[in-house]
Structures are given as C-alpha cells and as structure tokens.
Amino acid sequence: MNDPNGMVYHNGTYHLFFQHNPDSTVWGPMHWGHATSQDLLHWEEQPIALFPDSLGTIFSGSAVVDKDNTAGFGNNALVAIFTHHNHTLAQNQAGLPQYQSLAYSTDEGKTWAKYEGNPVLPNPGIRDFRDPKVMWHEESEKWVMTLATKQSITFYGSPNLKEWTKLSEFGEGIGAHGGVWECPDLISFDDQGKKIWVLIVNLNPGAPNGGSGGQYFVGDFDGTTFRPFDTDTRWLDFGRDNYAGVTWSNTGNRRIFIGWMNNWEYANVVPTETWRGATTLPRELGIEKINGKWYLASQPVPELSAITSSLQKLPSVDGGESLSLKATAGNLPETYRLDLTYPADHTFEVTLKNDANEQVTFGYAASERCFFIDRTLAGNHAFSEKFASKDSAPRIGDQPEIRVSLWVDVASIEVFADDGLTAMTEIFFPTQVYDDIVLQGQSGARFTDVHLYRISPTTN
Ligand code: FRU
C-alpha cells in the first residue's frame, strides 16, 4: 500500500481505501485497495474497490457520505472523488494527465460504479493536478474540494459533486516549496464556538529531515478563501516516515488521521518481502495554543486502550543510571508502548536494542531544545543511501517537564512528545526484534512515571 485514500466513516464502519498495485510490491498502475474496521484497530481487507479504466489509473482522493443525495446517486450514497491519471498523456511531455472523477457505492462500500460523466473536473492546464479532498462546508452549504495544484492548493466549490467552480488559490510565497504539493486536507476545530481551520499540505520532497512530509497552516476559511493567521511553516510529524496523511470524513467532531509510514526517497526499495508499506497508527488531531500560536497535536486514538495492558511501572529512576528495561521487566514484547516524563532542562536518550548490536535512539538535546531519532545503527540500510539518518525535531511544548509516549512495533517507532505537539514517525529494519530499552539521562534529573505497556497484535 501507499497513500491512505477515501477514508470515510459510515454506519459504524471505518472505510480505509489505499493506493495499491495488486501485481507488485513496487509502485505501478494504481487501484484503490479497501479495508474496513469497526474500531480503527482490527482491519479486514475487502476486494479492490476501484480499478483503472479508459480514463486512467486511480490516484489519491477522498470519499464522502452524500446524506441529502446532492449528486443523485441515492440518499447516503458513498461518493469517492479521486484523480484519474492517464499514463499515455503523462508520457507525452505536453500532456495533462490528471483530472478528477467520481465513483459511488449504494451498498455500504461493497461495490463501486464509476460515474459515466467522468471526469467531473477536467485539467485546466496544470500538470500536477491531483488528490482531491472533499468536505461539506455547512456555512455556505456546498461541497468544497481542496486540490493540490503543482505547488499551491486550489479550492473548488460544488452543489452536487459533479459541477465544480474555482473558489481561490493558496500557497504562493508561503510554506515549504522544496517539492510538489500533494494530498491536502482542510479540517476545522472548535475553539469556544469559533472555528479554527487547519490546512494540511503534504509535499515531496522538501520535508525538514529530507524527502516526503506533511506541513500545515492554521487560519480561517470563509467558504471561499483560506487565510492563515501567520506565515509560519508547521510540521505534522518531523520523522521521515509519515506521508500523504489525511483525515476521515463523517466523524463528527473527531479528526482522525492516518498516514502512509514511508518516504518516497526509498519507498520502492525498503527490504520487505511479502508486503511493502503500512499506515501509521490512527491519530486523533487536536489544536493547542502555545505562546499565542495554534499548533496541531497528534495523539494515538483512545480506541487503542482496548489492546493496551500494563507491564511495568517505575515511579522514579535516576537519569544517571542507564536503566535496562529488559533487566527490570524481562524481554519486551514485539509491540509495546513506553511513556515517561523528564525535566526539559536536561538531556536524555531512550535506546531500543537487540542482541545483534543494532539500535535506534530517540532522545532530547536540552541545549538545542530538540528531539531526535537516530537510526544510523538500526539494522539493514544498504538498500538506500538516503535511509540511515539522525533526524531532529524542535520542541514546541513549553512545560517544565517533557512527557513522551513511544509506540514501538517490529519495524517502526511513533513518538508523541508534549501530548503530540511534536510527533516523529520512523521505520527501521533490524535483523532481530529490539527486545530491550535503555533509559539514559543525566544524574540528578529523574525519569518519572515510567510506564511500559504491552500492545497486543491485531493481526495474525
Ligand atoms: C503521493 C502521491 C499522490 C498521488 C499518488 C499516486 O504519494 O504521489 O500525489 O495521487 O501518490 O500513487
């Protein structure tokens, strides 16, 4: 799998579609794969939802529940809005290969039909013209499409999902422009009855630690124009491996995000065999004001508590001690979560280790106010010279103590610091599972509320 697509919640089921090439584990003619879940944790793969057709292969996009039958496919029809990518036009340098199309399902997402009037939004002359994210804008009573258009975002409006008019364009002279803008999302949050709007814009390359990443802007959206409150570039995740992430539609006030845990710098060559690509944990996004500015905070969804059980609690550990959790708790399970708190004016490291002398270190450098993940010694990195790296992230939180939560799987770590104000997601390929964690701080500064949890696998 590559990008998550068409995420929509409907009648108790979370639908997750995804960029998928059924014939290979490298990128190729894209289809929409499909998986469903009732709890965001246990997923069941469904038959492929969208196949390439005469208009092209099926690139990224979104899905909505058309409650009022604005499109005429039926009340509560699921409607997917996606990019058709025409390979023949793409090869012709002057060709304009991308345009937006619809497909719909009236049987809860089991079967899909393409709309016979496709494409609904023809290409106006922009080569990179893709990844529509559609939402219902209540105040102006219309559908709004957020579309990546080369290195800007263009907003389109529609009464019926079939006819689209350009509303405005955003992005010139603001944000990161190291690469093409892709997979955007426009979401709102409630701040005491007032809406705060966040525009997520993935880009590739141009992320702070190289390659693919997701930036975001915070501001106001009046149904036509997005106006950011400031010109800062903010990042959803500073790790190397959280790309093309967007949120579910039709989840009420919840903003549930999932990303593709990969980076285009090496996505096609990672050393996996039967699979390639995975999602991040589902994360709930919130907003928080720090020093007068709004930021996104990402937290693993609370549903995860159903597969989380306590393994060991250490109320207080001296930072000078170099504490091995294998020594105190025994071999770690393959999937676990570790929470801890540490004073922000001191430096600390948390190292995942195995018996093959491989390791991944997450840490905080107090003098630079920076978190980091070092995967230079993590295991196999021969597949790409871009892979082995030490990556850093600024601390955004401003409390005297840093609270971090590390979610570790066999081949990934997801770090949420300061309640998710700084997030870092990275993958790695050790030859053996990391079955030990070593905590190392500075003497006199104590780790507190160290809590290790087992995370039960949700697949066999
Ligand atoms: C992002 C992306 C999208 C595009 C899709 C094609 O990873 O490049 O912009 O729609 O992948 O697979």
CSV table of C-alpha atoms and ligand atoms in Angstrom, one decimal:
chain,number,residue,atom,x,y,z
A,1,MET,CA,0.0,0.0,0.0
A,2,ASN,CA,0.9,3.6,-0.5
A,3,ASP,CA,-1.3,6.7,0.4
A,4,PRO,CA,-4.4,6.2,2.5
A,5,ASN,CA,-7.4,7.2,0.4
A,6,GLY,CA,-11.1,7.8,0.6
A,7,MET,CA,-11.3,7.4,4.4
A,8,VAL,CA,-14.9,7.7,5.4
A,9,TYR,CA,-16.9,6.6,8.4
A,10,HIS,CA,-20.4,5.2,7.7
A,11,ASN,CA,-22.9,3.2,9.7
A,12,GLY,CA,-20.4,2.1,12.3
A,13,THR,CA,-17.7,1.2,9.8
A,14,TYR,CA,-14.4,2.9,9.1
A,15,HIS,CA,-13.5,2.6,5.5
A,16,LEU,CA,-9.9,2.9,4.5
A,17,PHE,CA,-9.0,2.8,0.8
A,18,PHE,CA,-5.4,2.9,-0.2
A,19,GLN,CA,-3.1,3.4,-3.2
A,20,HIS,CA,-2.5,-0.2,-4.3
A,21,ASN,CA,-0.8,-2.1,-7.1
A,22,PRO,CA,-2.1,-5.6,-6.9
A,23,ASP,CA,0.5,-7.1,-9.2
A,24,SER,CA,3.7,-6.0,-7.5
A,25,THR,CA,5.2,-4.6,-4.3
A,26,VAL,CA,6.5,-1.6,-6.2
A,27,TRP,CA,4.5,1.4,-7.3
A,28,GLY,CA,2.7,0.7,-10.6
A,29,PRO,CA,-0.8,1.1,-12.1
A,30,MET,CA,-2.7,2.3,-9.1
A,31,HIS,CA,-6.0,0.9,-7.8
A,32,TRP,CA,-7.9,1.7,-4.6
A,33,GLY,CA,-7.5,-1.2,-2.2
A,34,HIS,CA,-10.1,-1.3,0.6
A,35,ALA,CA,-10.1,-2.3,4.2
A,36,THR,CA,-12.8,-1.9,6.9
A,37,SER,CA,-12.8,-1.7,10.6
A,38,GLN,CA,-15.3,-1.1,13.4
A,39,ASP,CA,-12.7,0.1,15.9
A,40,LEU,CA,-9.8,1.5,13.9
A,41,LEU,CA,-7.6,-1.4,15.1
A,42,HIS,CA,-8.8,-4.6,13.6
A,43,TRP,CA,-8.9,-4.3,9.8
A,44,GLU,CA,-10.4,-6.7,7.3
A,45,GLU,CA,-9.2,-6.4,3.8
A,46,GLN,CA,-12.0,-6.2,1.2
A,47,PRO,CA,-12.0,-6.7,-2.6
A,48,ILE,CA,-10.3,-3.9,-4.6
A,49,ALA,CA,-12.8,-1.0,-4.9
A,50,LEU,CA,-11.6,0.9,-7.9
A,51,PHE,CA,-9.8,-0.4,-10.9
A,52,PRO,CA,-8.0,1.6,-13.7
A,53,ASP,CA,-10.2,2.3,-16.7
A,54,SER,CA,-10.1,4.1,-20.1
A,55,LEU,CA,-9.5,7.4,-18.3
A,56,GLY,CA,-6.5,6.2,-16.4
A,57,THR,CA,-5.3,4.7,-13.2
A,58,ILE,CA,-6.7,5.6,-9.8
A,59,PHE,CA,-4.6,8.1,-7.9
A,60,SER,CA,-5.4,9.5,-4.4
A,61,GLY,CA,-8.6,11.1,-3.3
A,62,SER,CA,-11.3,11.2,-0.7
A,63,ALA,CA,-14.9,9.9,0.0
A,64,VAL,CA,-18.0,11.4,1.5
A,65,VAL,CA,-21.4,10.3,2.6
A,66,ASP,CA,-23.9,12.2,0.4
A,67,LYS,CA,-26.7,12.3,3.0
A,68,ASP,CA,-29.0,14.5,1.0
A,69,ASN,CA,-28.4,12.9,-2.4
A,70,THR,CA,-27.0,16.1,-3.8
A,71,ALA,CA,-25.3,14.0,-6.6
A,72,GLY,CA,-28.3,11.9,-7.4
A,73,PHE,CA,-26.7,8.6,-6.7
A,74,GLY,CA,-29.1,8.0,-3.8
A,75,ASN,CA,-29.5,9.1,-0.2
A,76,ASN,CA,-26.5,8.3,1.9
A,77,ALA,CA,-24.5,7.1,-1.2
A,78,LEU,CA,-20.8,6.8,-0.6
A,79,VAL,CA,-19.1,9.0,-3.2
A,80,ALA,CA,-15.4,8.8,-3.9
A,81,ILE,CA,-13.7,11.8,-5.5
A,82,PHE,CA,-10.4,10.8,-7.0
A,83,THR,CA,-7.7,11.6,-9.5
A,84,HIS,CA,-7.6,9.8,-12.8
A,85,HIS,CA,-4.0,9.6,-14.0
A,86,ASN,CA,-3.7,9.0,-17.8
A,87,HIS,CA,-0.3,7.3,-18.4
A,88,THR,CA,-0.3,8.0,-22.1
A,89,LEU,CA,-0.8,11.7,-21.6
A,90,ALA,CA,1.8,11.6,-18.8
A,91,GLN,CA,4.4,10.3,-21.3
A,92,ASN,CA,3.7,13.0,-23.8
A,93,GLN,CA,5.5,16.0,-22.2
A,94,ALA,CA,2.8,18.4,-23.2
A,95,GLY,CA,0.1,16.1,-21.9
A,96,LEU,CA,-2.1,17.0,-18.9
A,97,PRO,CA,-2.5,13.6,-17.4
A,98,GLN,CA,-4.6,14.3,-14.3
A,99,TYR,CA,-8.3,15.2,-13.7
A,100,GLN,CA,-10.9,14.5,-11.1
A,101,SER,CA,-13.6,11.8,-11.3
A,102,LEU,CA,-16.3,10.2,-9.2
A,103,ALA,CA,-17.3,6.7,-8.2
A,104,TYR,CA,-20.2,5.8,-5.9
A,105,SER,CA,-21.5,2.9,-3.8
A,106,THR,CA,-25.0,2.4,-2.7
A,107,ASP,CA,-24.3,-0.9,-0.8
A,108,GLU,CA,-22.1,0.4,2.1
A,109,GLY,CA,-18.9,0.4,0.0
A,110,LYS,CA,-19.1,-3.2,-1.1
A,111,THR,CA,-19.4,-2.4,-4.8
A,112,TRP,CA,-18.5,0.7,-6.7
A,113,ALA,CA,-19.6,2.2,-10.0
A,114,LYS,CA,-17.8,4.9,-11.9
A,115,TYR,CA,-19.8,8.0,-12.8
A,116,GLU,CA,-20.5,8.0,-16.5
A,117,GLY,CA,-19.9,11.8,-16.7
A,118,ASN,CA,-16.2,11.5,-15.6
A,119,PRO,CA,-14.1,13.5,-15.4
A,120,VAL,CA,-16.0,16.0,-13.3
A,121,LEU,CA,-13.1,18.4,-13.1
A,122,PRO,CA,-11.1,18.4,-16.3
A,123,ASN,CA,-7.5,19.6,-16.3
A,124,PRO,CA,-7.2,23.4,-16.8
A,125,GLY,CA,-3.5,23.2,-17.9
A,126,ILE,CA,-1.7,22.2,-14.7
A,127,ARG,CA,0.4,19.1,-14.9
A,128,ASP,CA,0.3,18.2,-11.2
A,129,PHE,CA,-3.4,18.4,-10.6
A,130,ARG,CA,-4.5,15.9,-8.0
A,131,ASP,CA,-5.6,14.4,-4.7
A,132,PRO,CA,-9.0,16.0,-4.1
A,133,LYS,CA,-10.2,16.1,-0.5
A,134,VAL,CA,-13.9,17.0,-0.4
A,135,MET,CA,-15.9,18.1,2.6
A,136,TRP,CA,-19.3,19.7,3.1
A,137,HIS,CA,-19.0,23.3,4.2
A,138,GLU,CA,-22.0,24.0,6.4
A,139,GLU,CA,-21.9,27.7,6.5
A,140,SER,CA,-22.0,28.2,2.7
A,141,GLU,CA,-24.0,24.9,2.1
A,142,LYS,CA,-21.8,23.5,-0.6
A,143,TRP,CA,-19.1,20.9,-1.1
A,144,VAL,CA,-15.6,22.2,-1.0
A,145,MET,CA,-12.7,20.4,-2.8
A,146,THR,CA,-9.2,21.0,-1.6
A,147,LEU,CA,-6.9,20.1,-4.5
A,148,ALA,CA,-3.1,20.0,-4.9
A,149,THR,CA,-2.2,22.1,-8.0
A,150,LYS,CA,1.6,21.9,-8.5
A,151,GLN,CA,2.9,24.0,-5.6
A,152,SER,CA,-0.3,25.5,-4.5
A,153,ILE,CA,-3.7,24.5,-3.2
A,154,THR,CA,-6.8,25.3,-5.3
A,155,PHE,CA,-10.2,25.3,-3.7
A,156,TYR,CA,-13.3,24.4,-5.7
A,157,GLY,CA,-16.9,24.5,-4.8
A,158,SER,CA,-19.9,22.4,-5.9
A,159,PRO,CA,-23.6,22.0,-5.1
A,160,ASN,CA,-23.7,18.4,-6.3
A,161,LEU,CA,-20.1,16.9,-6.5
A,162,LYS,CA,-20.5,16.9,-10.3
A,163,GLU,CA,-20.0,20.6,-11.3
A,164,TRP,CA,-17.1,22.4,-9.8
A,165,THR,CA,-16.2,26.1,-9.8
A,166,LYS,CA,-12.8,27.5,-8.7
A,167,LEU,CA,-13.0,29.4,-5.5
A,168,SER,CA,-9.5,30.5,-4.7
A,169,GLU,CA,-5.8,29.6,-4.6
A,170,PHE,CA,-3.4,29.4,-1.7
A,171,GLY,CA,0.3,28.9,-1.3
A,172,GLU,CA,2.3,31.3,-3.3
A,173,GLY,CA,5.2,32.6,-1.2
A,174,ILE,CA,4.1,30.7,1.9
A,175,GLY,CA,5.2,27.4,3.4
A,176,ALA,CA,7.7,24.9,2.2
A,177,HIS,CA,8.2,24.6,-1.6
A,178,GLY,CA,11.0,22.1,-1.9
A,179,GLY,CA,8.8,19.8,-4.0
A,180,VAL,CA,5.4,19.2,-5.4
A,181,TRP,CA,2.4,19.7,-3.1
A,182,GLU,CA,0.2,16.6,-2.8
A,183,CYS,CA,-2.6,15.1,-0.7
A,184,PRO,CA,-4.0,18.1,1.1
A,185,ASP,CA,-6.8,18.2,3.7
A,186,LEU,CA,-8.8,21.1,5.1
A,187,ILE,CA,-10.3,20.5,8.6
A,188,SER,CA,-11.8,22.6,11.3
A,189,PHE,CA,-11.7,22.6,15.1
A,190,ASP,CA,-13.9,24.2,17.6
A,191,ASP,CA,-12.4,26.9,19.8
A,192,GLN,CA,-15.2,28.1,22.1
A,193,GLY,CA,-17.8,28.2,19.4
A,194,LYS,CA,-15.4,29.7,16.8
A,195,LYS,CA,-14.0,27.6,14.0
A,196,ILE,CA,-10.2,27.3,13.6
A,197,TRP,CA,-9.2,25.9,10.2
A,198,VAL,CA,-6.2,23.8,9.5
A,199,LEU,CA,-4.9,23.1,6.0
A,200,ILE,CA,-2.6,20.1,5.8
A,201,VAL,CA,-0.4,20.0,2.7
A,202,ASN,CA,1.9,17.1,2.1
A,203,LEU,CA,4.9,17.7,-0.1
A,204,ASN,CA,7.6,15.7,-1.8
A,205,PRO,CA,10.5,16.4,-1.4
A,206,GLY,CA,11.1,19.3,1.0
A,207,ALA,CA,10.4,17.8,4.4
A,208,PRO,CA,12.6,19.1,7.3
A,209,ASN,CA,14.6,15.8,7.5
A,210,GLY,CA,14.5,15.1,3.8
A,211,GLY,CA,12.1,13.7,1.3
A,212,SER,CA,8.4,13.4,1.9
A,213,GLY,CA,6.5,15.1,4.7
A,214,GLY,CA,3.4,17.0,5.9
A,215,GLN,CA,3.3,20.7,6.6
A,216,TYR,CA,0.2,22.6,7.8
A,217,PHE,CA,-1.2,26.1,8.1
A,218,VAL,CA,-3.6,27.4,10.7
A,219,GLY,CA,-6.2,30.1,9.9
A,220,ASP,CA,-9.6,30.9,8.8
A,221,PHE,CA,-11.8,29.6,5.9
A,222,ASP,CA,-14.9,31.6,4.9
A,223,GLY,CA,-16.1,29.1,2.3
A,224,THR,CA,-14.1,30.7,-0.5
A,225,THR,CA,-10.6,31.7,0.8
A,226,PHE,CA,-8.2,30.2,3.4
A,227,ARG,CA,-6.4,32.9,5.3
A,228,PRO,CA,-3.6,31.7,7.6
A,229,PHE,CA,-3.1,33.5,10.9
A,230,ASP,CA,0.7,33.7,10.3
A,231,THR,CA,3.2,32.7,7.7
A,232,ASP,CA,5.0,30.1,9.8
A,233,THR,CA,5.6,26.6,8.3
A,234,ARG,CA,4.5,24.0,10.8
A,235,TRP,CA,5.0,20.2,10.5
A,236,LEU,CA,2.6,17.5,11.5
A,237,ASP,CA,5.4,15.0,12.1
A,238,PHE,CA,9.2,15.5,12.0
A,239,GLY,CA,10.1,11.9,11.4
A,240,ARG,CA,11.0,10.6,8.0
A,241,ASP,CA,8.0,8.3,7.6
A,242,ASN,CA,4.6,9.9,7.8
A,243,TYR,CA,3.5,10.9,4.4
A,244,ALA,CA,0.3,11.6,2.5
A,245,GLY,CA,-1.7,11.5,5.7
A,246,VAL,CA,-5.3,12.9,5.8
A,247,THR,CA,-8.3,12.6,8.0
A,248,TRP,CA,-11.6,10.5,7.9
A,249,SER,CA,-14.7,12.2,6.8
A,250,ASN,CA,-18.1,12.0,8.5
A,251,THR,CA,-16.6,11.5,12.0
A,252,GLY,CA,-18.5,14.5,13.6
A,253,ASN,CA,-16.2,16.5,15.8
A,254,ARG,CA,-13.4,13.9,15.8
A,255,ARG,CA,-10.4,14.5,13.4
A,256,ILE,CA,-8.9,11.0,12.9
A,257,PHE,CA,-5.7,11.0,10.8
A,258,ILE,CA,-3.7,8.2,9.3
A,259,GLY,CA,-0.6,8.5,7.2
A,260,TRP,CA,1.5,6.2,4.9
A,261,MET,CA,4.5,5.2,7.0
A,262,ASN,CA,7.1,5.7,4.3
A,263,ASN,CA,9.1,8.2,2.3
A,264,TRP,CA,9.4,8.5,-1.4
A,265,GLU,CA,13.2,8.6,-1.0
A,266,TYR,CA,13.2,4.9,-0.5
A,267,ALA,CA,9.6,3.7,-0.6
A,268,ASN,CA,10.1,1.3,-3.6
A,269,VAL,CA,13.2,-0.4,-2.2
A,270,VAL,CA,12.6,-1.0,1.5
A,271,PRO,CA,13.7,-4.6,2.3
A,272,THR,CA,10.4,-6.2,2.9
A,273,GLU,CA,9.2,-9.4,1.2
A,274,THR,CA,5.5,-10.2,1.1
A,275,TRP,CA,4.4,-6.6,1.7
A,276,ARG,CA,5.6,-3.1,1.3
A,277,GLY,CA,4.1,0.0,3.0
A,278,ALA,CA,2.0,0.3,6.1
A,279,THR,CA,0.0,3.0,7.8
A,280,THR,CA,0.8,5.0,10.9
A,281,LEU,CA,-1.3,4.4,14.0
A,282,PRO,CA,-4.6,6.2,13.7
A,283,ARG,CA,-4.2,9.5,15.4
A,284,GLU,CA,-6.7,12.0,16.8
A,285,LEU,CA,-5.8,15.5,15.9
A,286,GLY,CA,-6.5,18.4,18.2
A,287,ILE,CA,-5.3,22.0,18.4
A,288,GLU,CA,-3.4,23.7,21.2
A,289,LYS,CA,-2.2,27.3,21.7
A,290,ILE,CA,1.4,27.8,22.6
A,291,ASN,CA,2.8,31.3,23.1
A,292,GLY,CA,-0.2,32.8,21.3
A,293,LYS,CA,0.0,30.5,18.2
A,294,TRP,CA,-2.1,27.5,17.3
A,295,TYR,CA,-0.5,24.1,16.7
A,296,LEU,CA,-1.8,20.6,15.8
A,297,ALA,CA,-1.4,18.0,18.5
A,298,SER,CA,-1.5,14.3,17.4
A,299,GLN,CA,-2.4,11.5,19.8
A,300,PRO,CA,-2.9,7.8,19.1
A,301,VAL,CA,-6.7,7.3,19.2
A,302,PRO,CA,-8.2,6.3,22.6
A,303,GLU,CA,-9.6,3.1,21.0
A,304,LEU,CA,-6.0,1.7,21.4
A,305,SER,CA,-6.6,1.3,25.1
A,306,ALA,CA,-8.5,-1.9,24.2
A,307,ILE,CA,-5.3,-3.6,23.2
A,308,THR,CA,-3.0,-2.0,25.8
A,309,SER,CA,-2.1,-3.7,29.0
A,310,SER,CA,0.3,-2.6,31.7
A,311,LEU,CA,3.6,-4.4,32.0
A,312,GLN,CA,5.7,-2.4,34.4
A,313,LYS,CA,5.6,0.9,36.3
A,314,LEU,CA,8.6,2.7,37.6
A,315,PRO,CA,7.7,5.8,39.5
A,316,SER,CA,11.2,7.4,39.6
A,317,VAL,CA,14.5,6.5,38.0
A,318,ASP,CA,17.8,8.4,38.3
A,319,GLY,CA,18.8,9.7,34.9
A,320,GLY,CA,22.5,8.8,35.6
A,321,GLU,CA,21.7,5.2,35.9
A,322,SER,CA,21.5,3.7,32.4
A,323,LEU,CA,18.5,1.6,33.1
A,324,SER,CA,17.8,-1.5,31.0
A,325,LEU,CA,14.1,-2.4,31.0
A,326,LYS,CA,15.0,-5.9,29.9
A,327,ALA,CA,16.8,-6.2,33.3
A,328,THR,CA,13.7,-5.0,35.2
A,329,ALA,CA,10.8,-6.3,33.1
A,330,GLY,CA,12.3,-9.2,31.1
A,331,ASN,CA,12.3,-9.5,27.3
A,332,LEU,CA,10.0,-6.9,25.8
A,333,PRO,CA,7.0,-8.0,23.7
A,334,GLU,CA,7.3,-7.3,19.9
A,335,THR,CA,4.9,-4.4,20.2
A,336,TYR,CA,4.8,-2.0,23.1
A,337,ARG,CA,4.4,1.5,24.4
A,338,LEU,CA,6.6,3.3,26.8
A,339,ASP,CA,5.6,6.5,28.5
A,340,LEU,CA,7.9,8.7,30.6
A,341,THR,CA,8.4,12.2,31.9
A,342,TYR,CA,11.7,14.0,32.2
A,343,PRO,CA,12.8,17.6,33.1
A,344,ALA,CA,13.0,19.7,30.0
A,345,ASP,CA,16.3,21.4,31.1
A,346,HIS,CA,18.2,18.1,30.9
A,347,THR,CA,19.2,15.8,28.1
A,348,PHE,CA,18.0,12.2,27.8
A,349,GLU,CA,18.0,9.2,25.5
A,350,VAL,CA,15.8,6.1,25.1
A,351,THR,CA,17.6,3.4,23.1
A,352,LEU,CA,15.9,0.3,21.6
A,353,LYS,CA,18.4,-2.6,21.3
A,354,ASN,CA,18.8,-6.1,20.3
A,355,ASP,CA,21.5,-8.8,20.7
A,356,ALA,CA,22.8,-8.1,17.2
A,357,ASN,CA,24.2,-4.7,18.3
A,358,GLU,CA,21.6,-2.9,16.4
A,359,GLN,CA,19.8,0.1,17.9
A,360,VAL,CA,17.5,3.0,17.4
A,361,THR,CA,17.8,6.0,19.7
A,362,PHE,CA,15.1,8.6,20.5
A,363,GLY,CA,16.3,11.5,22.6
A,364,TYR,CA,16.1,15.1,23.6
A,365,ALA,CA,19.0,17.6,23.5
A,366,ALA,CA,18.1,20.2,26.1
A,367,SER,CA,20.6,22.8,24.9
A,368,GLU,CA,19.1,22.8,21.4
A,369,ARG,CA,15.5,22.2,22.5
A,370,CYS,CA,15.4,19.4,20.0
A,371,PHE,CA,14.2,15.8,19.9
A,372,PHE,CA,15.9,13.4,17.6
A,373,ILE,CA,15.7,9.8,16.3
A,374,ASP,CA,19.0,8.2,15.3
A,375,ARG,CA,18.5,5.1,13.1
A,376,THR,CA,22.1,5.0,11.7
A,377,LEU,CA,22.7,1.7,13.5
A,378,ALA,CA,19.2,0.4,13.2
A,379,GLY,CA,19.9,-2.6,11.1
A,380,ASN,CA,19.7,-3.0,7.3
A,381,HIS,CA,20.1,0.2,5.5
A,382,ALA,CA,22.1,-1.0,2.4
A,383,PHE,CA,19.0,-0.6,0.2
A,384,SER,CA,19.3,3.2,0.0
A,385,GLU,CA,22.0,5.7,0.9
A,386,LYS,CA,19.2,8.1,1.9
A,387,PHE,CA,17.9,5.8,4.7
A,388,ALA,CA,20.4,5.8,7.6
A,389,SER,CA,19.9,9.1,9.3
A,390,LYS,CA,19.7,11.1,12.5
A,391,ASP,CA,16.7,13.3,12.3
A,392,SER,CA,15.7,16.2,14.6
A,393,ALA,CA,12.5,18.0,15.6
A,394,PRO,CA,12.1,21.2,17.6
A,395,ARG,CA,10.3,21.1,20.9
A,396,ILE,CA,7.1,23.1,20.6
A,397,GLY,CA,5.7,22.4,24.1
A,398,ASP,CA,6.7,24.8,26.8
A,399,GLN,CA,6.1,23.0,30.1
A,400,PRO,CA,9.0,22.4,32.5
A,401,GLU,CA,8.6,18.6,32.1
A,402,ILE,CA,8.6,16.7,28.8
A,403,ARG,CA,6.1,13.9,28.6
A,404,VAL,CA,6.7,11.4,25.8
A,405,SER,CA,4.9,8.3,24.6
A,406,LEU,CA,6.8,5.9,22.3
A,407,TRP,CA,4.8,3.3,20.3
A,408,VAL,CA,7.1,0.6,19.0
A,409,ASP,CA,6.4,-2.1,16.5
A,410,VAL,CA,8.8,-4.6,15.0
A,411,ALA,CA,9.8,-2.1,12.2
A,412,SER,CA,8.6,1.3,13.4
A,413,ILE,CA,8.6,3.8,16.2
A,414,GLU,CA,6.0,6.6,16.6
A,415,VAL,CA,6.9,9.2,19.2
A,416,PHE,CA,4.4,11.7,20.7
A,417,ALA,CA,6.1,14.4,22.8
A,418,ASP,CA,4.3,17.0,24.8
A,419,ASP,CA,0.8,15.5,24.1
A,420,GLY,CA,1.7,15.2,20.5
A,421,LEU,CA,2.8,18.8,19.8
A,422,THR,CA,5.9,17.2,18.4
A,423,ALA,CA,5.5,13.9,16.6
A,424,MET,CA,8.1,11.7,15.0
A,425,THR,CA,7.5,8.6,13.0
A,426,GLU,CA,10.3,6.4,11.6
A,427,ILE,CA,10.7,2.9,10.2
A,428,PHE,CA,13.7,0.6,10.5
A,429,PHE,CA,14.8,-3.0,9.5
A,430,PRO,CA,16.6,-4.7,12.3
A,431,THR,CA,17.8,-8.3,11.8
A,432,GLN,CA,16.3,-9.2,15.2
A,433,VAL,CA,13.5,-7.7,17.2
A,434,TYR,CA,14.6,-4.9,19.6
A,435,ASP,CA,13.9,-6.6,23.0
A,436,ASP,CA,15.5,-4.1,25.3
A,437,ILE,CA,15.1,-0.4,26.0
A,438,VAL,CA,17.8,1.5,27.8
A,439,LEU,CA,17.0,4.8,29.5
A,440,GLN,CA,19.9,7.2,29.9
A,441,GLY,CA,19.6,10.8,31.3
A,442,GLN,CA,21.8,13.0,33.4
A,443,SER,CA,22.5,12.2,37.1
A,444,GLY,CA,20.3,14.3,39.4
A,445,ALA,CA,17.5,14.6,36.9
A,446,ARG,CA,14.9,11.8,37.3
A,447,PHE,CA,12.7,10.0,34.8
A,448,THR,CA,9.3,9.8,36.4
A,449,ASP,CA,6.1,7.9,35.6
A,450,VAL,CA,7.9,5.4,33.5
A,451,HIS,CA,5.2,3.1,32.3
A,452,LEU,CA,5.7,0.2,29.9
A,453,TYR,CA,2.7,-1.4,28.2
A,454,ARG,CA,2.1,-4.4,26.0
A,455,ILE,CA,0.3,-3.6,22.8
A,456,SER,CA,-1.5,-6.8,21.6
A,457,PRO,CA,-1.1,-7.5,17.9
A,458,THR,CA,-4.3,-7.0,15.9
A,459,THR,CA,-3.4,-9.3,13.0
A,460,ASN,CA,-2.2,-12.9,12.9
B,1,FRU,C1,1.6,10.7,-3.0
B,1,FRU,C2,1.2,10.5,-4.5
B,1,FRU,C3,-0.1,11.3,-4.8
B,1,FRU,C4,-0.7,10.5,-6.0
B,1,FRU,C5,-0.3,9.1,-5.6
B,1,FRU,C6,0.0,8.2,-6.7
B,1,FRU,O1,2.3,9.7,-2.5
B,1,FRU,O2,2.2,10.9,-5.3
B,1,FRU,O3,0.1,12.7,-5.1
B,1,FRU,O4,-2.0,10.7,-6.1
B,1,FRU,O5,0.8,9.2,-4.7
B,1,FRU,O6,0.2,6.9,-6.3
